[in-house]
Tab-separated table of C-alpha atoms in Angstrom:
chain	number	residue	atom	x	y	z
A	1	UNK	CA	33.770	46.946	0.317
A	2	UNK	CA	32.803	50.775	-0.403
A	3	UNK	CA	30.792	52.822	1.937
A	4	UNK	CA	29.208	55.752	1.810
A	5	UNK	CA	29.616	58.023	5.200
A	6	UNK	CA	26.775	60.701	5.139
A	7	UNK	CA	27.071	62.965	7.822
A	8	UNK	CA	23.794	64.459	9.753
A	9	UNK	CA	23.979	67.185	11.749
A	10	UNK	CA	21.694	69.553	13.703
A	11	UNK	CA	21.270	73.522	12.889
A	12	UNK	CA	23.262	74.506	15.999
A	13	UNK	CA	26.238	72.321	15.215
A	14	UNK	CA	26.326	73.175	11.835
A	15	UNK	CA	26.319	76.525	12.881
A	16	UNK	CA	29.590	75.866	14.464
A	17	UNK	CA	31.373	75.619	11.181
A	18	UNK	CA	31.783	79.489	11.192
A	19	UNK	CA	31.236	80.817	15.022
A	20	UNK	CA	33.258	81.279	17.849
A	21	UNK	CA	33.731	77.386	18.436
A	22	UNK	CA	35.228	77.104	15.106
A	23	UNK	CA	38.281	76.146	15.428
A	24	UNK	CA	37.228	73.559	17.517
A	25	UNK	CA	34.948	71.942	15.422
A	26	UNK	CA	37.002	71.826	12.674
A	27	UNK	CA	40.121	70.533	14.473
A	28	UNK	CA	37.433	67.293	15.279
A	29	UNK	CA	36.559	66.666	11.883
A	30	UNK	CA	40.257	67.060	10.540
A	31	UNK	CA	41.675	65.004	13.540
A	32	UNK	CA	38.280	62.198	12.067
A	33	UNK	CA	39.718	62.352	8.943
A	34	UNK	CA	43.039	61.958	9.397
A	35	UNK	CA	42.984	59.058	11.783
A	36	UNK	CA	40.876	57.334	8.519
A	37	UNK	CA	43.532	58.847	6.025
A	38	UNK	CA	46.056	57.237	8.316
A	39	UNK	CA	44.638	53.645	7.728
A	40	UNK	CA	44.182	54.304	3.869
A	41	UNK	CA	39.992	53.655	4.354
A	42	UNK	CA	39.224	57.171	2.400
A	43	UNK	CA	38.067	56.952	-1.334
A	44	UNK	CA	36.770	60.723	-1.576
A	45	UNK	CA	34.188	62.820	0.441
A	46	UNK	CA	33.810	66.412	1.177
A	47	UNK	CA	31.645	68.643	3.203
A	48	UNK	CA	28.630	70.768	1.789
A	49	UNK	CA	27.418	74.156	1.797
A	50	UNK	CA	24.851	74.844	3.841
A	51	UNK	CA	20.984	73.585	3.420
A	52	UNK	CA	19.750	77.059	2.470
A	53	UNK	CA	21.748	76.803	-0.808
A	54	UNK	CA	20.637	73.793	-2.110
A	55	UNK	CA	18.559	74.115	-5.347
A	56	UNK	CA	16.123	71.151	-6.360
A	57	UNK	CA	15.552	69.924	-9.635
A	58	UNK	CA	12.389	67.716	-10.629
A	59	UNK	CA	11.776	67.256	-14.298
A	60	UNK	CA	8.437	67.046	-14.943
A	61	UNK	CA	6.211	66.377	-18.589
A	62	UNK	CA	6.417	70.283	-19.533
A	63	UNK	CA	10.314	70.348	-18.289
A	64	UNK	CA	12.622	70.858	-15.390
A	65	UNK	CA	11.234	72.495	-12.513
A	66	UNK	CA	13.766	73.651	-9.952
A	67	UNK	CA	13.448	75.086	-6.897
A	68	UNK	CA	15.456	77.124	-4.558
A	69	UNK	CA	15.383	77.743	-0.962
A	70	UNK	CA	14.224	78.158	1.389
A	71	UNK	CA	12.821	74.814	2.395
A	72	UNK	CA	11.273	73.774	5.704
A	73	UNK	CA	13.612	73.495	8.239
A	74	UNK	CA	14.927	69.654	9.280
A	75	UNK	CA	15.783	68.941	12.549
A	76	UNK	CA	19.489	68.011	10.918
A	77	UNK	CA	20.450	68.829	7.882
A	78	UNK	CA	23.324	66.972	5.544
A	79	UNK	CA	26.693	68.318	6.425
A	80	UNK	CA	29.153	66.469	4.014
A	81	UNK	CA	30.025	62.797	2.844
A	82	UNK	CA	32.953	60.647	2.397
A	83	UNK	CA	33.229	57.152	0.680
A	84	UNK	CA	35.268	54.039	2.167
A	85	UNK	CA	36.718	50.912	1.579
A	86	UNK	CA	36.783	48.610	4.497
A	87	UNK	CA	36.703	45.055	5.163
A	88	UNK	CA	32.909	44.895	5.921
A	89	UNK	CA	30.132	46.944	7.740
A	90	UNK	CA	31.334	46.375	11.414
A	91	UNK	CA	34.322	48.766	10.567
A	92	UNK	CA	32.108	51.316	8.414
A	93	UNK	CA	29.792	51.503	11.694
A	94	UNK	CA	33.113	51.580	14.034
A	95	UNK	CA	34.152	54.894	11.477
A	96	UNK	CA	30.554	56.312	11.427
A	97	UNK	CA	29.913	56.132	15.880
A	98	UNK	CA	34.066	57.762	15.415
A	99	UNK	CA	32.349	60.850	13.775
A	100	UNK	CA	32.516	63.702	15.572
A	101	UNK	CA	28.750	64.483	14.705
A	102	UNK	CA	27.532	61.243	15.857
A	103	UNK	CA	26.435	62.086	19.273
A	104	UNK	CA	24.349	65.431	18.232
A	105	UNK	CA	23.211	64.420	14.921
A	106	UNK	CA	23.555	61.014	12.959
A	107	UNK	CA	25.358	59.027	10.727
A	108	UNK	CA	23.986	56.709	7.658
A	109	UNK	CA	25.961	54.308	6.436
A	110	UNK	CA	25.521	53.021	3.292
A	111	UNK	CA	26.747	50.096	0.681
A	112	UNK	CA	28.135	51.493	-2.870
A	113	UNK	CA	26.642	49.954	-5.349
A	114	UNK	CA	29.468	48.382	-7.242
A	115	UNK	CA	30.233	49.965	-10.599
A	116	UNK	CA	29.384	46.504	-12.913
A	117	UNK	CA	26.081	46.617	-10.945
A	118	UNK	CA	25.330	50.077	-11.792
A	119	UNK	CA	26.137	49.516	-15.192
A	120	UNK	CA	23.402	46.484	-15.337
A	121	UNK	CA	21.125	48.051	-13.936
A	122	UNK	CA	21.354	50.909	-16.130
């Protein structure tokens, strides 16, 4: 079954990404993913840009309305994603607690909706 993996993290570990702890924080996440490369789990993912350059889109009755930054700031802010395939939701969790942002910011865990259900529902 497919997961989605959305990672939560807070401002100052974010912040990380590009300071003087750098290196180490990257070397986490890429030792994370490879250990769920290794057992073939990994569908697709990536990790996003910071919050500040998000731009929201609404459409409305007179049109799109889009807004851009900046927004109020969250106490953790979504870092990147990556979707799954495991045997059920005990190994997603055991892959989302293996995160290295799950002990300053969060993990959600989430079912893909599978593609013939999307497509009736549609």
């Amino acid at each position: 079954m497919q997961y989605a993996l959305l990672y939560f993290e807070t401002p100052s570990e974010y912040a990380r990404r590009n300071g003087p702890d750098a290196d180490t924080y990257w070397a986490a996440w890429t030792n994370y993913m490879a250990m769920m490369r290794e057992k073939g789990i990994v569908q697709g993912g990536n990790a996003l840009q910071p919050a500040e350059t998000r731009t929201l889109v609404r459409a409305s009755e007179t049109g799109r309305v889009v807004e851009d930054g900046p927004f109020a700031e969250a106490r953790e802010e979504l870092g990147g994603f990556v979707i799954i395939d495991v045997a059920d939701l005990d190994e997603a969790l055991a892959m989302a607690e293996a995160a290295p942002c799950a002990k300053a910011g969060h993990v959600e865990v989430r079912p893909v909706l599978a593609p013939q259900a999307a497509e009736a529902a549609a």
